[in-house]
Coordinates of C-alpha atoms and ligand atoms in Angstrom, one line a residue:
M1 CA -223.9 -134.7 2.6
D2 CA -226.1 -132.6 0.4
K3 CA -225.2 -129.1 -0.3
V4 CA -226.4 -126.8 2.5
K5 CA -229.3 -124.7 1.5
V6 CA -231.0 -122.3 3.7
R7 CA -233.6 -119.9 3.5
F8 CA -234.7 -116.4 4.9
A9 CA -238.4 -116.4 5.1
P10 CA -239.6 -112.8 6.2
S11 CA -243.4 -112.0 6.5
P12 CA -243.9 -108.6 5.1
T13 CA -245.7 -107.4 7.8
G14 CA -243.5 -104.4 8.9
P15 CA -240.0 -103.3 8.2
L16 CA -236.9 -105.2 8.9
H17 CA -236.3 -105.5 12.5
I18 CA -232.9 -106.1 14.4
G19 CA -233.8 -109.6 15.4
G20 CA -234.9 -110.5 11.8
A21 CA -232.0 -109.0 10.3
R22 CA -229.7 -111.1 12.6
S23 CA -231.6 -114.2 11.2
A24 CA -231.2 -113.2 7.6
L25 CA -227.4 -113.0 8.6
F26 CA -227.0 -116.0 10.5
N27 CA -228.4 -117.9 7.3
Y28 CA -226.3 -116.0 5.1
L29 CA -223.1 -116.8 7.2
Y30 CA -223.9 -120.1 7.4
A31 CA -224.7 -120.9 4.0
L32 CA -221.4 -119.2 2.8
N33 CA -219.2 -120.9 5.3
Q34 CA -220.7 -123.9 4.2
G35 CA -220.3 -123.3 0.7
G36 CA -224.1 -123.4 0.4
E37 CA -226.8 -121.5 -1.0
L38 CA -229.4 -118.8 0.4
V39 CA -232.9 -118.7 -0.7
L40 CA -235.3 -115.4 -0.2
R41 CA -238.9 -116.4 0.3
I42 CA -241.8 -114.2 1.0
E43 CA -244.2 -115.2 4.0
D44 CA -247.2 -113.4 3.0
T45 CA -250.1 -115.6 3.9
D46 CA -251.2 -112.8 6.7
L47 CA -253.2 -111.1 4.2
E48 CA -254.3 -108.2 6.1
R49 CA -250.9 -107.5 7.5
S50 CA -248.9 -108.1 4.6
K51 CA -247.9 -105.2 2.4
R52 CA -245.6 -104.9 -0.7
E53 CA -243.9 -101.8 0.3
Y54 CA -242.8 -103.9 3.5
E55 CA -241.5 -106.5 0.9
E56 CA -239.5 -103.8 -0.7
E57 CA -238.3 -102.5 2.5
I58 CA -237.1 -105.7 3.9
I59 CA -235.0 -106.2 0.6
D60 CA -233.7 -102.9 0.6
S61 CA -232.4 -103.5 4.1
L62 CA -231.0 -107.0 3.2
K63 CA -229.2 -105.4 0.2
W64 CA -227.9 -102.5 2.5
L65 CA -226.5 -104.9 5.0
G66 CA -224.6 -106.6 2.1
I67 CA -226.6 -109.7 2.1
T68 CA -227.2 -111.4 -1.2
W69 CA -228.9 -114.5 -2.1
N70 CA -229.0 -117.2 -4.8
E71 CA -232.6 -118.1 -5.2
G72 CA -235.9 -116.6 -4.7
I73 CA -237.6 -113.2 -4.7
G74 CA -235.0 -111.0 -7.2
A75 CA -232.7 -113.8 -7.8
G76 CA -235.1 -116.4 -9.5
G77 CA -234.7 -120.1 -9.5
E78 CA -236.6 -123.2 -10.4
N79 CA -238.5 -123.6 -7.0
G80 CA -240.8 -120.3 -7.4
P81 CA -243.0 -118.8 -7.0
Y82 CA -241.4 -117.4 -4.0
R83 CA -244.1 -115.7 -2.4
Q84 CA -246.5 -117.9 -0.4
T85 CA -249.4 -116.2 -1.9
E86 CA -248.8 -117.2 -5.4
R87 CA -248.3 -120.7 -4.3
L88 CA -251.8 -121.5 -3.2
D89 CA -252.1 -124.2 -6.1
I90 CA -249.1 -126.0 -4.8
Y91 CA -250.3 -126.1 -1.4
S92 CA -253.9 -127.2 -2.1
K93 CA -252.7 -130.5 -3.6
Y94 CA -251.1 -131.5 -0.2
V95 CA -254.0 -130.3 1.7
Q96 CA -256.1 -132.8 -0.2
Q97 CA -253.3 -135.5 0.2
L98 CA -254.1 -135.1 4.0
L99 CA -257.8 -134.9 3.8
D100 CA -257.9 -137.9 1.5
S101 CA -255.6 -140.1 3.9
G102 CA -257.6 -139.0 6.7
Q103 CA -254.7 -137.0 8.8
A104 CA -256.9 -133.7 8.2
Y105 CA -260.7 -132.7 8.4
Y106 CA -262.7 -129.8 8.0
C107 CA -263.8 -128.0 10.7
Y108 CA -266.9 -125.8 11.2
C109 CA -266.2 -124.4 14.9
T110 CA -267.2 -120.9 15.3
E111 CA -265.3 -118.4 16.7
E112 CA -267.5 -118.5 19.8
E113 CA -267.5 -122.2 20.3
L114 CA -263.5 -122.3 20.3
E115 CA -263.3 -119.2 22.8
D116 CA -266.2 -120.9 25.0
E117 CA -263.8 -124.3 24.9
R118 CA -260.8 -122.3 25.6
Q119 CA -262.4 -120.7 28.5
A120 CA -263.5 -123.8 30.0
L121 CA -260.1 -125.4 29.6
M122 CA -258.6 -122.6 31.3
A123 CA -261.2 -122.7 34.2
K124 CA -260.2 -126.2 34.6
G125 CA -256.5 -125.3 34.8
E126 CA -255.5 -126.9 31.5
M127 CA -253.7 -126.1 28.4
P128 CA -256.2 -124.4 25.9
R129 CA -256.2 -126.5 22.8
Y130 CA -258.9 -127.6 20.4
M131 CA -260.1 -130.9 21.6
G132 CA -261.5 -132.5 18.2
K133 CA -264.9 -131.5 18.2
C134 CA -265.4 -131.9 14.3
R135 CA -262.7 -134.8 14.0
N136 CA -265.2 -137.2 13.7
L137 CA -268.0 -135.5 11.8
S138 CA -270.3 -138.1 9.9
D139 CA -271.0 -137.3 6.4
A140 CA -274.4 -136.1 6.8
E141 CA -272.9 -133.6 9.9
R142 CA -270.8 -132.1 7.5
E143 CA -273.0 -131.5 4.7
E144 CA -275.4 -130.1 7.4
R145 CA -272.9 -127.3 8.3
Q146 CA -272.0 -127.0 4.8
K147 CA -275.4 -126.3 3.7
Q148 CA -275.5 -123.6 6.8
G149 CA -273.1 -121.8 4.8
I150 CA -270.2 -122.1 7.3
R151 CA -267.0 -121.8 5.6
P152 CA -264.8 -124.6 7.5
T153 CA -260.9 -124.4 8.2
V154 CA -258.6 -127.3 7.8
R155 CA -257.2 -128.9 11.0
F156 CA -254.7 -131.5 11.0
K157 CA -255.2 -134.7 13.2
V158 CA -252.4 -134.4 15.9
P159 CA -251.1 -138.2 16.5
E160 CA -251.9 -139.1 19.9
N161 CA -249.6 -139.6 22.8
K162 CA -246.2 -139.1 20.7
E163 CA -243.0 -137.5 21.7
Y164 CA -241.4 -135.2 19.0
V165 CA -237.8 -134.5 19.3
V166 CA -236.1 -131.3 17.8
D167 CA -232.7 -132.2 17.4
D168 CA -231.3 -128.5 17.4
M169 CA -228.0 -127.3 16.4
V170 CA -228.2 -124.4 18.6
R171 CA -230.4 -125.8 21.8
G172 CA -229.7 -129.5 21.6
Q173 CA -232.5 -131.9 22.0
V174 CA -236.1 -130.8 22.9
S175 CA -238.8 -132.7 23.2
F176 CA -242.7 -131.9 23.0
G177 CA -245.4 -134.3 23.7
S178 CA -248.4 -134.2 21.1
D179 CA -250.8 -134.3 23.8
N180 CA -250.1 -130.6 24.6
I181 CA -250.9 -129.6 21.2
G182 CA -254.8 -129.7 20.0
D183 CA -255.5 -130.2 16.1
F184 CA -254.4 -127.3 14.4
I185 CA -255.5 -125.5 11.5
I186 CA -253.7 -125.5 8.4
V187 CA -256.1 -124.0 6.2
K188 CA -257.8 -120.9 7.4
S189 CA -261.5 -120.4 6.3
D190 CA -260.6 -117.9 3.8
G191 CA -258.6 -120.9 2.0
I192 CA -255.0 -119.7 2.8
P193 CA -252.9 -121.8 4.1
T194 CA -251.4 -121.2 7.8
Y195 CA -247.8 -120.3 8.4
N196 CA -247.1 -124.1 9.9
F197 CA -248.3 -126.0 6.7
A198 CA -247.0 -123.7 3.9
V199 CA -243.2 -123.4 5.6
V200 CA -243.2 -127.4 5.7
I201 CA -244.4 -127.7 1.9
D202 CA -242.1 -125.0 0.7
D203 CA -239.1 -125.6 2.8
T204 CA -239.6 -129.6 1.2
L205 CA -240.4 -128.4 -2.4
M206 CA -237.4 -125.6 -2.2
G207 CA -234.9 -128.3 -1.3
I208 CA -234.1 -126.7 2.3
T209 CA -231.6 -128.6 4.3
H210 CA -231.1 -126.2 7.5
V211 CA -233.9 -124.0 9.0
V212 CA -232.0 -121.2 10.9
R213 CA -234.6 -119.0 12.7
A214 CA -235.7 -117.1 15.4
E215 CA -235.9 -119.0 19.0
E216 CA -239.6 -118.1 18.9
H217 CA -240.7 -120.4 16.1
L218 CA -239.2 -123.5 18.2
S219 CA -242.6 -124.2 19.7
N220 CA -243.7 -124.3 16.2
T221 CA -241.5 -127.0 15.2
P222 CA -243.2 -130.1 16.6
R223 CA -246.1 -129.1 14.6
Q224 CA -244.0 -128.8 11.6
L225 CA -242.5 -132.1 12.5
M226 CA -245.9 -133.9 12.4
L227 CA -246.6 -132.4 8.8
Y228 CA -243.3 -133.9 7.5
D229 CA -244.2 -137.0 9.3
A230 CA -247.6 -136.9 7.4
L231 CA -246.7 -135.9 4.1
G232 CA -243.9 -138.5 4.1
F233 CA -241.1 -135.9 3.9
S234 CA -237.9 -135.8 5.4
H235 CA -237.1 -132.9 7.4
P236 CA -234.4 -130.4 7.5
R237 CA -232.0 -129.7 10.7
F238 CA -233.2 -126.8 12.9
A239 CA -230.9 -124.0 14.4
H240 CA -233.2 -121.8 16.6
I241 CA -231.4 -119.0 17.7
S242 CA -231.9 -117.0 20.6
L243 CA -233.6 -113.6 21.5
I244 CA -232.5 -110.1 21.4
L245 CA -232.8 -108.4 24.4
G246 CA -232.8 -104.8 25.2
S247 CA -230.1 -103.3 27.6
D248 CA -232.6 -103.9 30.6
R249 CA -232.8 -107.6 29.4
Q250 CA -236.4 -107.6 28.4
K251 CA -237.3 -108.4 25.0
M252 CA -236.2 -105.6 22.5
S253 CA -239.0 -103.2 21.4
K254 CA -239.6 -99.9 20.5
R255 CA -239.1 -98.6 23.9
H256 CA -235.5 -99.5 23.6
G257 CA -234.9 -97.0 20.6
A258 CA -234.9 -97.8 17.1
T259 CA -235.6 -101.3 16.2
S260 CA -235.8 -101.4 12.4
L261 CA -232.3 -101.7 10.4
I262 CA -233.9 -98.6 8.2
Q263 CA -233.8 -96.5 11.1
Y264 CA -230.1 -97.1 11.8
R265 CA -229.0 -96.5 8.4
E266 CA -231.1 -93.1 8.6
K267 CA -229.2 -92.4 11.8
G268 CA -226.0 -92.8 9.7
Y269 CA -224.7 -96.2 10.8
L270 CA -222.5 -97.9 8.1
P271 CA -223.8 -101.4 7.1
E272 CA -220.1 -102.9 7.8
A273 CA -220.5 -101.7 11.3
M274 CA -224.1 -103.2 11.7
F275 CA -222.9 -106.3 9.7
N276 CA -220.1 -106.8 12.3
F277 CA -222.6 -105.9 15.2
L278 CA -225.0 -108.5 14.5
A279 CA -223.0 -111.3 13.8
F280 CA -221.6 -111.1 17.3
M281 CA -225.1 -110.9 18.6
G282 CA -225.2 -114.2 19.8
W283 CA -222.2 -115.8 18.1
S284 CA -218.3 -115.2 18.4
P285 CA -215.3 -116.4 17.0
E286 CA -212.7 -118.0 18.9
G287 CA -210.0 -114.9 20.0
E288 CA -210.9 -111.5 21.4
E289 CA -210.7 -109.9 17.9
Q290 CA -214.0 -107.4 17.6
I291 CA -213.5 -106.1 14.3
L292 CA -213.7 -108.4 11.4
S293 CA -214.5 -108.2 7.8
P294 CA -217.5 -109.8 6.4
E295 CA -215.1 -112.6 4.8
Q296 CA -213.4 -113.2 8.4
I297 CA -216.8 -113.7 9.8
I298 CA -217.8 -116.1 6.8
A299 CA -214.7 -118.2 7.2
S300 CA -215.1 -118.6 11.1
F301 CA -219.0 -118.6 11.3
S302 CA -220.2 -122.0 12.9
M303 CA -223.1 -123.1 14.9
N304 CA -221.4 -124.6 17.5
R305 CA -220.5 -121.0 18.6
V306 CA -223.6 -119.6 18.4
A307 CA -225.2 -119.1 21.9
K308 CA -228.0 -120.6 23.6
S309 CA -228.8 -117.6 26.1
P310 CA -230.1 -114.6 24.7
A311 CA -228.4 -111.8 22.8
V312 CA -228.1 -108.4 24.5
F313 CA -228.2 -105.3 22.4
D314 CA -225.5 -103.1 23.4
L315 CA -225.8 -99.7 21.6
D316 CA -222.6 -98.6 23.4
K317 CA -220.9 -101.3 21.6
L318 CA -222.8 -100.8 18.2
N319 CA -221.6 -96.7 18.4
W320 CA -218.0 -97.9 19.1
L321 CA -217.8 -100.4 16.3
N322 CA -219.5 -97.6 13.8
Q323 CA -216.9 -95.1 15.0
Q324 CA -214.0 -97.7 14.2
Y325 CA -215.7 -98.2 10.8
I326 CA -216.1 -94.7 10.0
K327 CA -212.5 -93.9 11.0
Q328 CA -211.2 -96.4 8.5
K329 CA -212.9 -94.5 5.7
D330 CA -210.6 -92.0 3.8
I331 CA -211.4 -88.4 3.3
D332 CA -213.1 -88.9 0.0
E333 CA -215.3 -91.8 1.1
L334 CA -216.5 -89.9 4.2
R335 CA -217.4 -86.9 1.9
V336 CA -219.6 -89.4 0.0
L337 CA -221.2 -91.1 2.9
L338 CA -221.6 -87.9 4.7
K339 CA -223.4 -86.1 1.5
P340 CA -226.9 -87.3 2.1
F341 CA -226.6 -85.7 5.7
L342 CA -224.9 -82.6 4.7
D343 CA -227.6 -82.0 2.2
K344 CA -230.2 -82.0 4.9
S345 CA -227.7 -79.9 7.3
I346 CA -228.8 -77.0 9.0
Y347 CA -225.4 -75.6 8.4
R348 CA -225.9 -76.0 4.8
A349 CA -225.6 -72.1 4.0
E350 CA -222.1 -72.3 5.6
L351 CA -221.0 -75.2 4.4
D352 CA -221.8 -73.6 0.7
K353 CA -219.7 -70.7 1.5
L354 CA -216.5 -73.0 2.1
D355 CA -213.9 -73.6 -0.9
D356 CA -212.8 -77.1 -1.7
A357 CA -209.5 -76.9 0.3
R358 CA -211.7 -75.9 3.5
F359 CA -214.4 -78.3 3.2
N360 CA -211.7 -81.1 3.2
I361 CA -210.1 -79.7 6.1
L362 CA -213.6 -79.9 7.9
M363 CA -214.0 -83.5 7.0
Q364 CA -210.8 -84.3 8.5
A365 CA -211.7 -82.4 11.5
V366 CA -214.8 -84.4 11.5
H367 CA -213.5 -87.5 10.9
D368 CA -212.5 -88.9 14.3
R369 CA -215.3 -87.1 16.1
L370 CA -218.4 -88.9 14.4
V371 CA -220.1 -91.7 16.3
C372 CA -222.6 -92.1 13.5
L373 CA -223.1 -90.0 10.2
G374 CA -226.1 -88.4 11.3
D375 CA -224.4 -86.8 14.3
I376 CA -222.4 -84.6 12.0
D377 CA -224.8 -81.3 12.6
Q378 CA -223.6 -81.8 16.6
V379 CA -220.2 -81.8 15.4
L380 CA -220.4 -79.0 13.2
A381 CA -222.0 -76.9 15.6
I382 CA -218.7 -75.8 17.2
F383 CA -217.7 -74.2 13.7
F384 CA -221.0 -72.7 12.8
Q385 CA -222.8 -71.7 16.0
E386 CA -222.3 -68.3 18.1
V387 CA -220.3 -68.9 21.0
E388 CA -222.0 -69.8 24.3
Y389 CA -219.6 -69.4 27.4
E390 CA -219.6 -72.5 29.7
E391 CA -219.1 -71.4 33.1
E392 CA -215.5 -73.2 33.1
A393 CA -214.7 -71.1 30.1
V394 CA -215.8 -68.0 31.9
E395 CA -213.7 -68.8 34.7
A396 CA -210.5 -69.3 32.4
L397 CA -211.0 -65.9 30.8
K398 CA -210.8 -64.4 34.2
G399 CA -207.0 -65.6 34.6
E400 CA -204.2 -63.3 34.7
E401 CA -202.8 -62.2 31.5
V402 CA -205.9 -63.4 29.7
V403 CA -206.1 -60.0 27.8
K404 CA -202.2 -60.3 27.0
V405 CA -202.5 -63.8 25.2
L406 CA -205.8 -62.5 23.4
D407 CA -204.3 -59.6 22.2
L408 CA -201.0 -61.5 21.1
F409 CA -203.2 -63.8 19.3
C410 CA -204.6 -61.1 17.2
A411 CA -201.9 -58.8 16.7
E412 CA -200.1 -60.8 13.7
L413 CA -203.1 -63.2 12.9
P414 CA -202.8 -64.1 9.1
E415 CA -205.7 -65.1 6.7
P416 CA -205.3 -68.9 7.6
E417 CA -204.8 -71.1 4.5
E418 CA -203.3 -74.2 5.9
I419 CA -203.3 -76.3 9.4
D420 CA -199.7 -76.3 9.8
Q421 CA -199.2 -72.4 9.3
I422 CA -201.7 -72.0 12.0
K423 CA -199.7 -74.3 14.3
Q424 CA -196.6 -72.5 13.6
Y425 CA -198.4 -69.2 14.5
L426 CA -199.8 -70.8 17.9
K427 CA -196.3 -71.6 18.8
E428 CA -195.2 -68.3 18.0
V429 CA -197.7 -66.4 20.1
V430 CA -196.9 -69.1 22.8
K431 CA -193.1 -67.6 22.5
K432 CA -193.8 -64.2 22.6
S433 CA -196.1 -64.7 25.4
G434 CA -193.4 -66.1 27.9
L435 CA -195.8 -68.3 29.4
K436 CA -196.6 -72.0 29.3
G437 CA -198.3 -73.2 26.3
K438 CA -201.2 -74.4 28.7
N439 CA -201.5 -70.9 29.4
V440 CA -201.9 -69.7 26.2
Y441 CA -203.9 -72.6 24.8
M442 CA -206.7 -72.6 27.7
P443 CA -207.8 -69.2 27.7
L444 CA -207.7 -69.0 23.7
R445 CA -210.0 -72.0 23.4
A446 CA -212.3 -70.4 26.0
A447 CA -212.4 -67.1 24.1
L448 CA -212.7 -68.6 20.6
T449 CA -215.1 -71.8 21.6
G450 CA -216.8 -70.6 24.9
Q451 CA -215.6 -74.2 25.8
L452 CA -212.3 -75.7 27.5
H453 CA -212.3 -79.1 25.5
G454 CA -213.2 -80.1 22.2
M455 CA -212.3 -79.6 18.5
D456 CA -208.6 -78.7 17.7
M457 CA -207.9 -75.4 17.5
P458 CA -205.9 -75.3 14.3
Y459 CA -209.2 -76.2 12.4
L460 CA -211.9 -74.1 14.1
I461 CA -209.3 -71.0 13.0
L462 CA -208.9 -72.4 9.7
I463 CA -212.6 -72.6 9.0
W464 CA -213.4 -69.2 10.7
G465 CA -211.2 -67.1 9.1
R466 CA -209.1 -64.0 10.4
D467 CA -212.3 -61.7 10.8
E468 CA -214.4 -64.2 12.5
C469 CA -211.4 -65.2 15.0
I470 CA -210.8 -61.8 15.9
R471 CA -214.4 -60.9 16.3
R472 CA -214.8 -63.7 18.8
I473 CA -211.9 -62.8 20.7
N474 CA -213.4 -59.5 20.9
R475 CA -216.5 -60.6 22.1
A476 CA -214.7 -62.8 25.0
K477 CA -212.9 -59.7 26.1
T478 CA -216.1 -58.3 27.1
I479 CA -216.3 -61.0 29.4
V480 CA -212.8 -60.5 30.7
S481 CA -213.4 -57.0 31.4
D482 CA -216.7 -57.7 33.4
Ligands
LIG501 N1 -242.1 -115.9 8.3 C1 -241.7 -116.4 9.5 C2 -241.2 -114.9 10.3 O1 -241.2 -114.0 9.6 C3 -240.5 -117.0 9.4 C4 -240.3 -118.3 10.2 C5 -239.4 -119.5 9.6 O2 -238.3 -118.8 9.5 O3 -239.7 -120.4 9.5 O4 -241.0 -115.0 11.7

């Protein structure tokens, strides 16, 4: 068999969405698993909606995710150009071939005529489709319309009464009758080819062996098969991967929160977590393991294990994965990753006051608590915000012997320098109090933080320093005496 060659062919009409990223990833995984290659092609034939900024954003997102390609935009190759609007000359040769062989024709129908036809068919309960008005125009009729200055489209003559079977690697055999498909446009009146036409030419000339793409394109595939046949090309194999649904099982949309990869990046999801998460959206390896490296995923990826049913976007799972990947980082790595978030932190001024040792301790403190890097201010709040006493903390402060505990804590509190030193000091306070550990730690935590749960106290004490601890305790005492 030929070496596997797949492509990711985004339309640069918006940022890279979760669905697009998943398609790109499955192409990448399949290519690498098969020892094949990936091409990046830009399908920008929608002139109005396509933008260079989006193309750049898509490329940035792919790179961020860790997807690399062997050919195409940014990688070069022998089959370029790789942007469809730069391939117009190539397409026109094949359009001419279809016109010359009578498999395509000029269509002069106006928007209104087409709309009237649609309405009439729908009124009869029939599938709206082009019924071939311009299929058999005489030369004279054509000239007449040309003279009127109408700029024609080019339509492909759909073979009548034929069955087209897509032998899909994910969905199995799916057949389409040609009679439900009207002669479709392959070149728009502005001379730009349509997606269905350009994709066939490009996939052929670029030597694509497998087309792995979103399920929404399955219904386009019979049209593409017709074009492959008409042009005398053999067609690649197809794999249509299922839709992505939101947690309410509706098609994923903005309603479900962030949909573009950039948004996840900005919130501080790690690319490794996203890679892992997206790979498992519609595919699963054998076994129960949920956290796999790109190498492991590549090694076990197979189309046989790609699900036909829709994938559901499970934000809790992504959060869980991201937290696991953050935990795997060491403190130096975490510092680097957090830098852009800390630069924008509302606690910037407080952070600047910390010496390096304390800053590192702070990093250790937040390490296990971050779901995503963008949560950093939320996790830091306990360190830098004025105490707000929760009701249960107020209750705890009203217990017996609370004042004694608070006084004992303050009595010989040293300037904290190390976590172990603080742990030791707290143990001594417990000992001196003669109380159970819980009866010391709970009121202390309530007094210092206003809460009964949360960040380990030694971290807080170390970052605050002696004076701030005593200030907090004194403030809490006013509640105890209320
Ligand atoms: N440009 C198409 C899209 O972004 C890709 C279609 C294909 O992969 O054939 O949906």
